[in-house]
Each structure stands twice: as structure tokens, then as C-alpha cells.
Short mmCIF file of C-alpha atoms in Angstrom, two decimals:
data_model
loop_
_atom_site.label_atom_id
_atom_site.label_comp_id
_atom_site.label_asym_id
_atom_site.label_seq_id
_atom_site.Cartn_x
_atom_site.Cartn_y
_atom_site.Cartn_z
CA MET S 669 0.00 0.00 0.00
CA SER S 670 2.98 2.29 0.43
CA PHE S 671 2.98 3.26 -3.24
CA LEU S 672 -0.13 5.32 -2.60
CA PHE S 673 1.56 7.38 0.07
CA ASP S 674 5.05 8.01 -1.16
CA GLY S 675 4.05 10.82 -3.50
CA SER S 676 4.83 8.88 -6.69
CA VAL S 677 1.21 8.24 -7.63
CA GLY S 678 -0.58 11.44 -6.68
CA LEU S 679 -3.64 10.71 -8.78
CA SER S 680 -4.23 7.38 -7.03
CA LEU S 681 -4.07 9.05 -3.64
CA LEU S 682 -6.34 11.87 -4.78
CA ALA S 683 -8.89 9.37 -6.13
CA ILE S 684 -8.97 7.47 -2.84
CA VAL S 685 -9.37 10.70 -0.84
CA VAL S 686 -12.23 11.89 -3.07
CA VAL S 687 -14.07 8.56 -2.94
CA ALA S 688 -13.69 8.32 0.85
CA LEU S 689 -14.90 11.89 1.38
CA LEU S 690 -17.87 11.35 -0.94
CA LEU S 691 -18.84 8.23 1.00
CA ALA S 692 -18.56 10.09 4.32
CA LEU S 693 -20.73 12.92 2.99
CA SER S 694 -23.17 10.37 1.55
CA PHE S 695 -23.55 8.96 5.06
CA GLU S 696 -24.53 12.44 6.23
CA VAL S 697 -27.00 12.84 3.37
CA VAL S 698 -28.67 9.58 4.42
CA ASN S 699 -28.48 10.76 8.03
CA GLY S 700 -30.50 13.75 6.82
CA PHE S 701 -33.13 11.37 5.38
CA HIS S 702 -33.57 9.81 8.79
CA ASP S 703 -32.69 12.10 11.61
CA THR S 704 -33.06 15.65 10.37
CA ALA S 705 -36.49 14.78 8.98
CA ASN S 706 -37.61 14.22 12.58
CA ALA S 707 -37.19 17.89 13.37
CA VAL S 708 -39.68 19.00 10.70
CA ALA S 709 -42.37 16.37 11.33
CA THR S 710 -44.35 18.33 13.91
CA VAL S 711 -44.31 21.71 12.16
CA ILE S 712 -45.42 20.09 8.91
CA TYR S 713 -48.22 18.02 10.45
CA THR S 714 -49.52 20.95 12.48
CA HIS S 715 -49.34 23.20 9.39
CA SER S 716 -47.11 25.63 11.24
CA LEU S 717 -44.80 25.68 8.21
CA THR S 718 -45.11 24.35 4.69
CA PRO S 719 -42.82 21.42 3.85
CA THR S 720 -40.54 23.69 1.80
CA GLN S 721 -40.33 26.29 4.56
CA ALA S 722 -39.73 23.59 7.18
CA VAL S 723 -36.87 21.78 5.44
CA VAL S 724 -35.11 25.04 4.52
CA TRP S 725 -35.48 26.41 8.05
CA SER S 726 -34.38 23.11 9.61
CA GLY S 727 -31.43 22.89 7.22
CA LEU S 728 -30.29 26.36 8.26
CA TRP S 729 -30.33 25.52 11.96
CA ASN S 730 -28.71 22.14 11.38
CA PHE S 731 -25.97 24.02 9.58
CA LEU S 732 -25.51 26.39 12.52
CA GLY S 733 -25.51 23.46 14.95
CA VAL S 734 -22.78 21.65 13.04
CA VAL S 735 -20.64 24.77 12.63
CA SER S 736 -20.84 25.64 16.34
CA SER S 737 -20.21 22.07 17.55
CA THR S 738 -17.26 21.40 19.83
CA GLY S 739 -16.02 18.17 18.26
CA ALA S 740 -16.43 16.19 21.50
CA VAL S 741 -19.00 13.81 19.96
CA ALA S 742 -16.92 13.40 16.79
CA TYR S 743 -13.92 12.19 18.76
CA ALA S 744 -16.12 10.09 21.08
CA ILE S 745 -17.14 8.15 17.95
CA VAL S 746 -13.49 7.84 16.90
CA ALA S 747 -12.64 6.52 20.38
CA LEU S 748 -14.96 3.54 19.78
CA LEU S 749 -12.75 2.27 16.95
CA PRO S 750 -10.12 -0.45 17.50
CA VAL S 751 -6.93 1.03 18.92
CA ASP S 752 -4.59 -0.57 16.37
CA LEU S 753 -6.69 0.65 13.44
CA ILE S 754 -6.75 4.24 14.74
CA LEU S 755 -2.98 4.15 15.18
CA HIS S 756 -2.55 2.78 11.65
CA VAL S 757 -5.45 4.54 9.94
CA GLY S 758 -3.38 5.18 6.81
CA SER S 759 -2.51 1.50 6.42
CA SER S 760 -4.37 -1.08 4.35
CA ALA S 761 -6.39 -2.17 7.39
CA GLY S 762 -7.11 1.46 8.31
CA LEU S 763 -8.46 2.23 4.86
CA ALA S 764 -10.55 -0.94 4.87
CA MET S 765 -11.96 0.14 8.23
CA VAL S 766 -13.05 3.55 6.93
CA PHE S 767 -14.66 2.21 3.76
CA SER S 768 -16.46 -0.67 5.51
CA LEU S 769 -17.85 1.64 8.22
CA LEU S 770 -19.22 4.03 5.63
CA LEU S 771 -20.66 1.40 3.32
CA SER S 772 -22.40 -0.65 6.01
CA ALA S 773 -23.94 2.44 7.62
CA ILE S 774 -25.16 3.76 4.27
CA VAL S 775 -26.64 0.41 3.17
CA TRP S 776 -28.66 -0.08 6.38
CA ASN S 777 -29.82 3.53 6.58
CA LEU S 778 -31.01 3.51 2.97
CA GLY S 779 -32.90 0.27 3.50
CA THR S 780 -34.75 1.44 6.62
CA TRP S 781 -35.42 4.85 5.03
CA TYR S 782 -36.98 3.17 1.98
CA LEU S 783 -39.32 1.28 4.30
CA GLY S 784 -40.15 4.50 6.15
CA LEU S 785 -38.72 3.22 9.44
CA PRO S 786 -37.06 5.84 11.67
CA ALA S 787 -33.96 3.79 12.51
CA SER S 788 -30.98 5.34 14.26
CA SER S 789 -27.92 6.51 12.35
CA SER S 790 -26.07 6.39 15.67
CA HIS S 791 -26.91 2.72 16.21
CA THR S 792 -26.05 2.03 12.58
CA LEU S 793 -22.59 3.54 12.83
CA ILE S 794 -21.80 2.04 16.23
CA GLY S 795 -22.91 -1.43 15.09
CA SER S 796 -20.61 -1.09 12.09
CA ILE S 797 -17.73 -0.07 14.37
CA VAL S 798 -18.26 -3.13 16.58
CA GLY S 799 -18.37 -5.34 13.48
CA VAL S 800 -15.08 -3.93 12.23
CA GLY S 801 -13.48 -4.43 15.65
CA LEU S 802 -14.63 -8.04 15.91
CA ALA S 803 -13.51 -8.85 12.38
CA ASN S 804 -10.14 -7.17 12.93
CA SER S 805 -9.47 -9.16 16.12
CA ALA S 806 -10.49 -12.44 14.43
CA MET S 807 -8.31 -11.78 11.37
CA HIS S 808 -5.27 -11.08 13.57
CA GLY S 809 -5.68 -14.10 15.83
CA GLN S 810 -6.63 -12.04 18.88
CA SER S 811 -9.14 -13.08 21.53
CA PHE S 812 -12.75 -12.49 20.54
CA GLY S 813 -13.68 -8.87 21.19
CA ASP S 814 -10.13 -7.58 21.76
CA GLY S 815 -10.64 -5.14 18.90
CA VAL S 816 -13.56 -3.35 20.57
CA ASN S 817 -13.31 -0.51 23.07
CA TRP S 818 -15.89 -2.07 25.39
CA GLY S 819 -15.66 0.61 28.07
CA LYS S 820 -16.42 3.43 25.66
CA LEU S 821 -19.04 1.30 23.92
CA GLN S 822 -20.83 0.65 27.21
CA GLU S 823 -20.88 4.37 27.99
CA THR S 824 -22.26 5.15 24.53
CA MET S 825 -24.88 2.40 24.59
CA VAL S 826 -26.18 3.53 27.98
CA ALA S 827 -26.80 6.96 26.44
CA LEU S 828 -28.46 5.47 23.36
CA ILE S 829 -30.73 3.16 25.39
CA THR S 830 -31.78 5.60 28.09
CA SER S 831 -32.42 8.60 25.81
CA PRO S 832 -35.57 7.10 24.16
CA LEU S 833 -36.95 6.30 27.62
CA ILE S 834 -36.31 9.91 28.58
CA GLY S 835 -38.11 10.96 25.39
CA PHE S 836 -41.20 8.84 26.12
CA VAL S 837 -41.51 9.66 29.83
CA GLY S 838 -40.44 13.29 29.46
CA ALA S 839 -42.95 14.08 26.68
CA ALA S 840 -45.76 12.38 28.59
CA LEU S 841 -44.99 14.30 31.79
CA LEU S 842 -44.61 17.57 29.91
CA LEU S 843 -48.00 17.13 28.23
CA TRP S 844 -49.67 16.34 31.57
CA LEU S 845 -48.01 19.41 33.10
CA ALA S 846 -49.14 21.59 30.19
CA ARG S 847 -52.72 20.39 30.63
CA ALA S 848 -52.58 21.32 34.31
CA LEU S 849 -51.07 24.78 33.77
CA ILE S 850 -52.23 25.93 30.33
CA ARG S 851 -56.01 25.76 29.92
CA ASN S 852 -56.25 27.00 26.34
CA PRO S 853 -58.15 24.18 24.53
CA ALA S 854 -56.73 25.18 21.12
CA LEU S 855 -53.39 23.77 22.18
CA TYR S 856 -54.81 20.26 22.55
CA ARG S 857 -56.78 20.06 19.32
CA ALA S 858 -55.68 18.57 16.05
CA PRO S 859 -55.13 21.07 13.21
CA ASP S 860 -58.24 22.32 11.44
CA GLY S 861 -57.49 21.22 7.87
CA PRO S 862 -54.60 23.09 6.25
CA LYS S 863 -55.24 26.16 8.40
CA PRO S 864 -52.15 27.28 10.40
CA PRO S 865 -52.45 27.30 14.20
CA PRO S 866 -52.87 30.52 16.20
CA PRO S 867 -49.73 32.70 16.05
CA TRP S 868 -48.50 31.93 19.57
CA ILE S 869 -48.83 28.17 19.06
CA ARG S 870 -47.21 28.42 15.67
CA GLY S 871 -44.32 30.36 17.20
CA LEU S 872 -43.89 27.68 19.90
CA LEU S 873 -43.78 24.86 17.34
CA VAL S 874 -41.34 26.70 15.08
CA LEU S 875 -39.18 27.36 18.15
CA THR S 876 -39.10 23.66 19.09
CA CYS S 877 -38.34 22.70 15.47
CA THR S 878 -35.48 25.19 15.54
CA GLY S 879 -34.14 23.76 18.79
CA VAL S 880 -34.25 20.15 17.62
CA SER S 881 -32.61 21.07 14.30
CA PHE S 882 -29.80 22.96 16.04
CA ALA S 883 -29.27 20.20 18.62
CA HIS S 884 -29.30 17.54 15.92
CA GLY S 885 -26.65 19.39 13.93
CA SER S 886 -24.47 19.86 17.00
CA ASN S 887 -24.65 16.15 17.91
CA ASP S 888 -25.49 13.90 14.95
CA GLY S 889 -23.55 16.02 12.50
CA GLN S 890 -20.37 15.23 14.39
CA LYS S 891 -20.53 11.54 13.46
CA GLY S 892 -19.75 12.39 9.85
CA ILE S 893 -17.15 14.90 11.01
CA GLY S 894 -15.33 12.16 12.93
CA LEU S 895 -15.31 9.87 9.89
CA ILE S 896 -14.03 12.63 7.60
CA MET S 897 -11.23 13.45 10.04
CA LEU S 898 -10.21 9.77 10.05
CA VAL S 899 -10.00 9.86 6.25
CA LEU S 900 -7.97 13.08 6.21
CA ILE S 901 -5.60 12.01 8.99
CA GLY S 902 -4.94 8.65 7.38
CA LEU S 903 -4.51 9.78 3.79
CA LEU S 904 -3.10 13.28 4.19
CA PRO S 905 -1.11 13.20 7.45
CA ALA S 906 1.24 16.00 6.42
CA ILE S 907 -1.74 18.38 6.50
CA PHE S 908 -4.23 16.91 8.95
CA ALA S 909 -2.38 14.66 11.42
CA LEU S 910 -1.92 17.61 13.78
CA HIS S 911 -3.48 21.01 14.24
CA LEU S 912 -1.13 23.31 12.32
CA ASP S 913 -2.46 26.48 14.00
CA VAL S 914 -1.21 25.58 17.47
CA ASP S 915 1.18 28.40 18.37
CA ARG S 916 4.53 28.45 20.18
CA ALA S 917 2.98 29.37 23.54
CA GLN S 918 0.64 26.37 23.39
CA LEU S 919 3.49 24.05 22.44
CA LEU S 920 5.55 25.27 25.39
CA GLY S 921 2.53 24.75 27.66
CA ILE S 922 2.20 21.17 26.44
CA ALA S 923 5.93 20.58 26.97
CA ASP S 924 5.67 21.93 30.54
CA ALA S 925 2.63 19.76 31.27
CA SER S 926 4.40 16.75 29.83
CA ARG S 927 7.47 17.31 32.02
CA ALA S 928 5.25 17.77 35.09
CA ALA S 929 3.53 14.44 34.38
CA GLN S 930 6.78 12.55 33.76
CA PRO S 931 7.51 11.74 37.45
CA ILE S 932 3.99 10.27 37.79
CA PHE S 933 4.64 7.80 34.98
CA GLU S 934 8.13 7.02 36.24
CA ASN S 935 6.97 6.44 39.83
CA GLY S 936 4.21 4.17 38.55
CA ALA S 937 6.79 2.21 36.56
CA GLY S 938 8.88 1.40 39.61
CA ALA S 939 11.80 -0.75 38.53
CA ALA S 940 10.29 -1.45 35.08
CA ARG S 941 12.06 0.07 32.10
CA VAL S 942 11.23 0.36 28.41
CA ASP S 943 14.02 1.52 26.12
CA ASN S 944 12.66 1.31 22.59
CA ALA S 945 9.66 2.67 20.69
CA ASP S 946 8.34 -0.68 19.43
CA ASP S 947 8.05 -2.15 22.92
CA ALA S 948 6.47 1.05 24.26
CA ASP S 949 3.89 1.13 21.47
CA ARG S 950 3.02 -2.55 21.93
CA LEU S 951 2.61 -2.33 25.70
CA ILE S 952 0.46 0.81 25.54
CA GLU S 953 -1.75 -0.74 22.84
CA GLN S 954 -2.23 -3.78 25.07
CA PHE S 955 -3.23 -1.54 27.97
CA LEU S 956 -5.70 0.45 25.87
CA THR S 957 -7.30 -2.78 24.68
CA SER S 958 -7.32 -4.78 27.92
CA GLY S 959 -7.39 -2.08 30.61
CA ARG S 960 -4.79 -3.97 32.68
CA LEU S 961 -2.39 -1.37 34.12
CA GLU S 962 1.06 -2.76 34.91
CA PRO S 963 4.43 -1.17 35.78
CA ALA S 964 5.62 -1.84 32.22
CA THR S 965 2.65 0.17 30.95
CA MET S 966 3.66 3.18 33.03
CA ALA S 967 7.26 2.76 31.86
CA SER S 968 6.02 2.80 28.28
CA LEU S 969 3.94 5.93 28.88
CA ALA S 970 7.00 7.56 30.45
CA PHE S 971 9.07 6.68 27.35
CA VAL S 972 6.51 8.11 24.91
CA ASN S 973 5.69 11.14 27.07
CA ARG S 974 9.37 12.05 27.25
CA ARG S 975 9.51 12.01 23.46
CA ILE S 976 6.47 14.32 23.24
CA ALA S 977 8.10 16.84 25.59
CA GLU S 978 11.28 16.82 23.53
CA VAL S 979 9.54 17.28 20.17
CA VAL S 980 7.08 20.03 21.12
CA GLY S 981 9.65 21.81 23.25
CA GLU S 982 12.15 22.06 20.40
CA HIS S 983 9.87 23.53 17.71
CA SER S 984 8.16 26.87 17.27
CA SER S 985 5.25 25.46 15.28
CA VAL S 986 3.81 22.14 14.15
CA SER S 987 4.43 23.07 10.54
CA GLU S 988 8.20 22.78 11.15
CA LEU S 989 7.80 19.01 11.54
CA GLY S 990 8.11 16.78 8.51
CA ARG S 991 5.39 14.42 7.46
CA ALA S 992 6.84 11.36 9.22
CA ALA S 993 7.48 13.37 12.40
CA ARG S 994 3.88 14.63 12.43
CA SER S 995 2.51 11.12 12.06
CA ARG S 996 4.78 9.89 14.84
CA LEU S 997 3.84 12.77 17.14
CA ARG S 998 0.13 12.19 16.52
CA ARG S 999 0.58 8.54 17.38
CA ASP S 1000 2.43 9.46 20.58
CA VAL S 1001 -0.19 12.03 21.56
CA TYR S 1002 -3.02 9.55 20.96
CA MET S 1003 -1.35 6.85 23.07
CA VAL S 1004 -0.49 9.10 26.01
CA GLY S 1005 -3.85 10.89 25.91
CA SER S 1006 -5.83 7.66 25.68
CA GLY S 1007 -3.59 6.15 28.34
CA ILE S 1008 -4.45 9.00 30.71
CA ASP S 1009 -8.16 8.50 30.02
CA LYS S 1010 -7.86 4.77 30.71
CA ILE S 1011 -5.87 5.39 33.93
CA ALA S 1012 -8.63 7.74 35.09
CA ASN S 1013 -11.28 5.11 34.29
CA VAL S 1014 -9.58 2.42 36.36
CA GLY S 1015 -8.99 4.89 39.21
CA ALA S 1016 -5.25 4.25 39.42
CA ILE S 1017 -4.29 7.90 40.02
CA ALA S 1018 -6.08 10.40 42.27
CA GLY S 1019 -5.65 13.81 43.87
CA ALA S 1020 -2.99 16.24 42.66
CA GLU S 1021 -1.45 13.65 40.37
CA ALA S 1022 -4.76 13.14 38.57
CA THR S 1023 -5.05 16.91 38.12
CA THR S 1024 -1.55 17.02 36.63
CA LEU S 1025 -2.39 14.25 34.16
CA GLN S 1026 -5.63 15.93 33.15
CA ARG S 1027 -3.76 19.17 32.49
CA LEU S 1028 -1.52 17.27 30.11
CA ARG S 1029 -4.57 15.59 28.55
CA GLY S 1030 -6.13 18.96 27.82
CA GLY S 1031 -2.99 20.20 26.14
CA LEU S 1032 -2.67 17.08 24.00
CA ARG S 1033 -6.27 17.47 22.80
CA SER S 1034 -5.42 20.85 21.31
CA LEU S 1035 -2.92 19.10 19.04
CA THR S 1036 -5.22 16.42 17.65
CA GLU S 1037 -8.90 17.03 18.43
CA TYR S 1038 -9.65 19.84 16.04
CA ILE S 1039 -12.04 20.25 13.11
CA PRO S 1040 -11.34 22.42 10.05
CA LEU S 1041 -14.21 24.80 9.34
CA TRP S 1042 -14.65 23.51 5.78
CA VAL S 1043 -15.35 20.01 7.15
CA LYS S 1044 -18.16 21.40 9.29
CA PHE S 1045 -19.56 23.30 6.31
CA ALA S 1046 -19.46 20.20 4.08
CA VAL S 1047 -21.23 18.03 6.67
CA ALA S 1048 -23.86 20.69 7.33
CA LEU S 1049 -24.56 20.99 3.61
CA ALA S 1050 -24.85 17.20 3.26
CA LEU S 1051 -27.33 17.04 6.14
CA GLY S 1052 -29.43 19.80 4.58
CA ILE S 1053 -29.47 18.11 1.17
CA GLY S 1054 -30.53 14.82 2.75
CA THR S 1055 -33.40 16.48 4.57
CA MET S 1056 -34.70 18.22 1.45
CA VAL S 1057 -34.44 15.11 -0.72
CA GLY S 1058 -35.75 12.38 1.54
CA TRP S 1059 -37.73 13.94 4.39
CA LYS S 1060 -41.19 12.67 3.46
CA ARG S 1061 -41.02 8.95 4.27
CA ILE S 1062 -39.89 9.43 7.86
CA VAL S 1063 -42.14 12.45 8.44
CA VAL S 1064 -45.22 10.50 7.31
CA THR S 1065 -44.38 7.70 9.77
CA LEU S 1066 -43.95 10.12 12.68
CA GLY S 1067 -46.95 12.29 11.83
CA GLU S 1068 -49.52 9.67 10.85
CA LYS S 1069 -48.53 6.17 11.90
CA ILE S 1070 -47.49 6.27 15.56
CA GLY S 1071 -50.73 7.45 17.14
CA LYS S 1072 -54.29 6.58 16.15
CA SER S 1073 -55.27 10.23 15.93
CA HIS S 1074 -53.72 13.27 14.31
CA LEU S 1075 -50.81 14.90 16.13
CA THR S 1076 -51.97 17.88 18.22
CA TYR S 1077 -50.05 21.09 18.78
CA ALA S 1078 -49.25 20.24 22.42
CA GLN S 1079 -48.12 16.73 21.55
CA GLY S 1080 -45.73 17.99 18.89
CA ALA S 1081 -44.32 20.71 21.13
CA SER S 1082 -43.88 18.33 24.11
CA ALA S 1083 -42.04 15.74 22.04
CA GLU S 1084 -39.72 18.29 20.47
CA LEU S 1085 -38.96 20.18 23.69
CA VAL S 1086 -37.84 16.96 25.36
CA THR S 1087 -35.86 15.92 22.28
CA MET S 1088 -34.12 19.28 22.05
CA SER S 1089 -33.18 19.22 25.75
CA THR S 1090 -31.96 15.62 25.75
CA ILE S 1091 -29.75 16.07 22.67
CA GLY S 1092 -28.39 19.34 24.02
CA LEU S 1093 -27.38 17.68 27.28
CA ALA S 1094 -25.75 14.77 25.42
CA ASP S 1095 -23.79 17.25 23.31
CA VAL S 1096 -22.45 18.97 26.42
CA VAL S 1097 -21.11 15.71 27.87
CA GLY S 1098 -19.85 14.48 24.48
CA LEU S 1099 -22.11 11.44 24.01
CA PRO S 1100 -23.76 10.45 20.72
CA VAL S 1101 -27.52 9.92 20.93
CA SER S 1102 -30.26 9.24 18.39
CA THR S 1103 -32.56 12.08 17.40
CA THR S 1104 -34.77 9.49 15.71
CA HIS S 1105 -35.25 7.37 18.81
CA ILE S 1106 -35.81 10.28 21.17
CA LEU S 1107 -38.39 12.07 19.01
CA ALA S 1108 -40.27 8.92 17.95
CA SER S 1109 -40.42 7.87 21.61
CA GLY S 1110 -41.47 11.40 22.57
CA ILE S 1111 -44.37 11.37 20.12
CA ALA S 1112 -45.43 7.95 21.42
CA GLY S 1113 -45.23 9.25 24.99
CA ALA S 1114 -47.32 12.30 24.14
CA MET S 1115 -49.91 10.11 22.40
CA PHE S 1116 -49.99 7.82 25.44
CA ALA S 1117 -50.42 10.74 27.84
CA ASN S 1118 -53.24 12.13 25.72
CA ARG S 1119 -54.92 8.70 25.51
CA SER S 1120 -54.85 9.03 21.74
CA GLY S 1121 -53.95 5.38 21.25
CA LEU S 1122 -50.89 3.93 19.57
CA GLN S 1123 -50.70 1.99 16.32
CA ALA S 1124 -49.30 -1.36 17.41
CA GLY S 1125 -48.17 -2.37 13.91
CA THR S 1126 -46.07 0.73 13.36
CA LEU S 1127 -44.55 0.60 16.84
CA ARG S 1128 -43.73 -3.08 16.34
CA ASN S 1129 -41.94 -2.33 13.07
CA ILE S 1130 -40.05 0.60 14.58
CA VAL S 1131 -38.92 -1.42 17.61
CA LEU S 1132 -37.97 -4.30 15.32
CA ALA S 1133 -35.82 -1.93 13.24
CA TRP S 1134 -34.21 -0.61 16.43
CA VAL S 1135 -33.49 -4.12 17.74
CA LEU S 1136 -32.14 -5.40 14.42
CA THR S 1137 -29.99 -2.36 13.61
CA LEU S 1138 -27.07 -3.23 15.89
CA PRO S 1139 -26.69 -6.94 15.04
CA ALA S 1140 -27.33 -6.33 11.33
CA CYS S 1141 -24.70 -3.60 11.18
CA VAL S 1142 -22.25 -5.67 13.22
CA LEU S 1143 -22.58 -8.38 10.58
CA LEU S 1144 -22.43 -5.90 7.69
CA GLY S 1145 -19.42 -4.14 9.18
CA SER S 1146 -17.57 -7.43 9.69
CA LEU S 1147 -18.21 -8.73 6.19
CA LEU S 1148 -17.46 -5.42 4.48
CA PHE S 1149 -14.26 -4.96 6.49
CA ALA S 1150 -12.99 -8.36 5.34
CA ALA S 1151 -14.01 -7.64 1.74
CA SER S 1152 -12.57 -4.11 1.81
CA LEU S 1153 -9.26 -5.30 3.28
CA PHE S 1154 -8.99 -7.93 0.56
CA ALA S 1155 -9.74 -5.33 -2.13
CA VAL S 1156 -7.21 -2.84 -0.74
CA LEU S 1157 -4.50 -5.50 -0.51
CA GLU S 1158 -5.23 -6.58 -4.08
CA LEU S 1159 -4.94 -2.97 -5.22
CA ALA S 1160 -1.63 -2.61 -3.39
CA GLY S 1161 -0.28 -5.90 -4.73
#
């Protein structure tokens, strides 16, 4: 595979970059079919906005949500990937990982969209990641599941499972509270034909649509951002492996934090010593996969951390580093940063020492966890296009097929207020959640609270799609990873 990266075949590299970026953006377009369409369902079915007005307005606020996002969710998704594939993302296996993730997520999302089922793009992507991890561990003779970051996966799955329950219960409670406090009967009636609701109700529904659209962009949009950054880091490391805009003062701050943390690693190592990069890399990778902290692990972290302090302390800017040096520094930063996170998770360090390590962790993030503005713009545009092209199938399911009666103004507002709040909270803590699951559950909860009745057939199909998404995408991800790796190796050979 090296012939693609040595500069001798620039057109081959360019073609791979373009195809990978188009696939990543296609995932976001399909994400728009599913998830962004949820935001416009209530304003369309209450006639607060016309479909054209709704998708344009929602697209605008999705765009603003993506552009203002922090990147925490994007890198939380990246953290789910197998450690060895992240460290070698530009290798044959790394490229196979990226392509298989994108293809499996797109295939499943398109299938459920065609059937009008509001399945979760988050579940789709995470199932694909697990499938890649399992296939990677099997193909390299590792123990079953060694290629999966189970700790991070558990944290993510808890958020994905509990958020629909919050949507259902929260929307039901909010509707009951509204009935107790707001006596205006117009709020609890179904729309009167195509006639728009009263201005104040219309304003409330447009506001909730705006909030869900913005929150969706700031959370779901980051999944595509994370995938695009993987592509760019792996294929164009000279430009994207590290944040080139980090200035001299920041580099000196990182060097100081690294030196302050060095005694912590050395004390944890005790008598253990690691004197070469290969051993250090191997031992840290084992720790990140297994979670077993040993003196040799701390010795390895000390070895790599010392190298980070030397490199960043000797240069005025990242751009001074050559391509190989940038790739090596990114690898070192990832291992030490992830090592600190894992140490914190197992509770091995506390008090002032933990504070010192977290200071270093924050500095290291500034080197690697960044998002170019054009990536945000591209993802936001893809989400908007997806909403405008494919919104109708999912909107019809949410508006007509969950409850046995037409969606009322209060039901729509309750579901969207809870959805907006839940996604916003998840974005703050850096956890990916499903807009689809939260809003569909919120509508069901509002229908239940209003005693409107629920359509058992539709709910059964939706739940079935939710239950099948993870195992189906695990299987798809595994098979496509194996096929993609074979294809990449054939291309290289």
C-alpha cells in the first residue's frame, strides 16, 4: 500500500481521498433522510410551516448546529474504533476500516429509510464499528472482542438506550403538566385542515423545530465529522495529522505539562524500564485494549511522554515538523492521551497527580482534536441536502402512523422540547444519541399521555428496526471490512 503514500502516484491518492470523502458525505445525506427529517415532522403536520419552509429552516439551523459544535462527539465516535486501526489509519487495514464503516452504515440507513422506518444513524454507525473491531481481532488471531473498546461502547450504549426512555416519559410528563397549567383548549386540538395554528402556538412549534434542528446538527452532524477526520488524517497526514495552527505558547505549555507528568509515569513504573519505541507502542496498545495497568505500561507511557516533551519543546510550530514526524507525534499524543483516560477510568491515580495528568490531557487534545471549518460546512450541507431530498417517508411515519389520531399542537411541542433538551445535554457531555429514537419515543409518549392510542403495527416495526440495527450492522461491518481489506490489498499488490 505504500505506493499510494510516497508521492509517486498522486492521482491514485487523490482518487482514494475523493471517494472516501464522498462516502462520508453520503452517510450524512442519508443521516438527513432519517434524523433531520424528525425535526420537521411536527411543524409540517400541524401546518405551522409548509414542507418547503420547514426543510429550509431546519437545514439552516442544522448548519448552525454543526458549525458551532465542539467536536467532542466526533472524537467520542473515533474513540470507539479499535486502537490498532486508529494508530494505523493510513494502512491497508485502516483504509478498509473507513470504507467498511461508511458502506455498512449507508446500506442499512437507505434500507430502513426506503421502508419508512425511523432507525438510528447512531446505532447504525456504532454497530458497524463493533463489526469492524470483531472482524479485525479475528483476522489477527486475537481473543474475541479484543478489537472493541468495550468501556467506551458501554458508555455510549447507555446513552443510546436511556435517551428514548427519557423521550417517552419526558414528553408524557410535559403534556400532563401543560394540561394542568395551560387551559387553552386550542393547544390540545388537532389542526383544522390546512389552516395554520394561532400565532403563539405556531411560534412555539417553530421554536421547538429550531431547537431540535440545532441540537441535531451539533450532535449527529459530528458523526460524519469524525469519519471525515479519520480519512484526512490517514490519507493526508502532512496536512491533517496535527493542528497546524497551534502556536509556540501552546506548544511550550504542552511541553511543561508533559514534564510535570513525567515523574507520575516514572513512579508508577517502579523498577520497570522500556528503552525502545516498538516495545512502548506494543505495551500501551495492550493496555488500551485490555485495561490492565502494569508497571511496564507506566514505563512505556514515560518513554513516549518524554519524546512528546522533547519534540514540542524544540519547535516553534507544528508546521516545522516533517510528514513522518507529524505522524509519529500524533501517534504518541493519541497513546499518552488515551492512556491518561484509561488510567482515570480504572482509578489508578487520584488527587494532585490526577489533576496534573488531566492538564496534560487537555494540552494534547489541542494538538489532535480539532475540526477544520470547511469540514463542518461540508457536513452541514450534506445534512441539509438529505433532509430536502428524503424527508417525506420518515415524516409520514412520525406524523400519521405512531398514534391513532392526528398529532396535536401540544403533543408535537412536548415531544420536540424533550428531544431538544436531551440532545443538548448529550452534546455537552460528548455522548452520541439518536434524534430518531428520542423524538419517535417522545411522540409515542405524548400520544400515550393524551390517551390518543398507539398503532401497534407501526410501533412493532419501529422497535424491530431498532433491535435489528445493531446486530445487522455488526454483521455488515464485519463482512465489508474483510471484503474491503482484501480489495485494498489486491490494489496494493
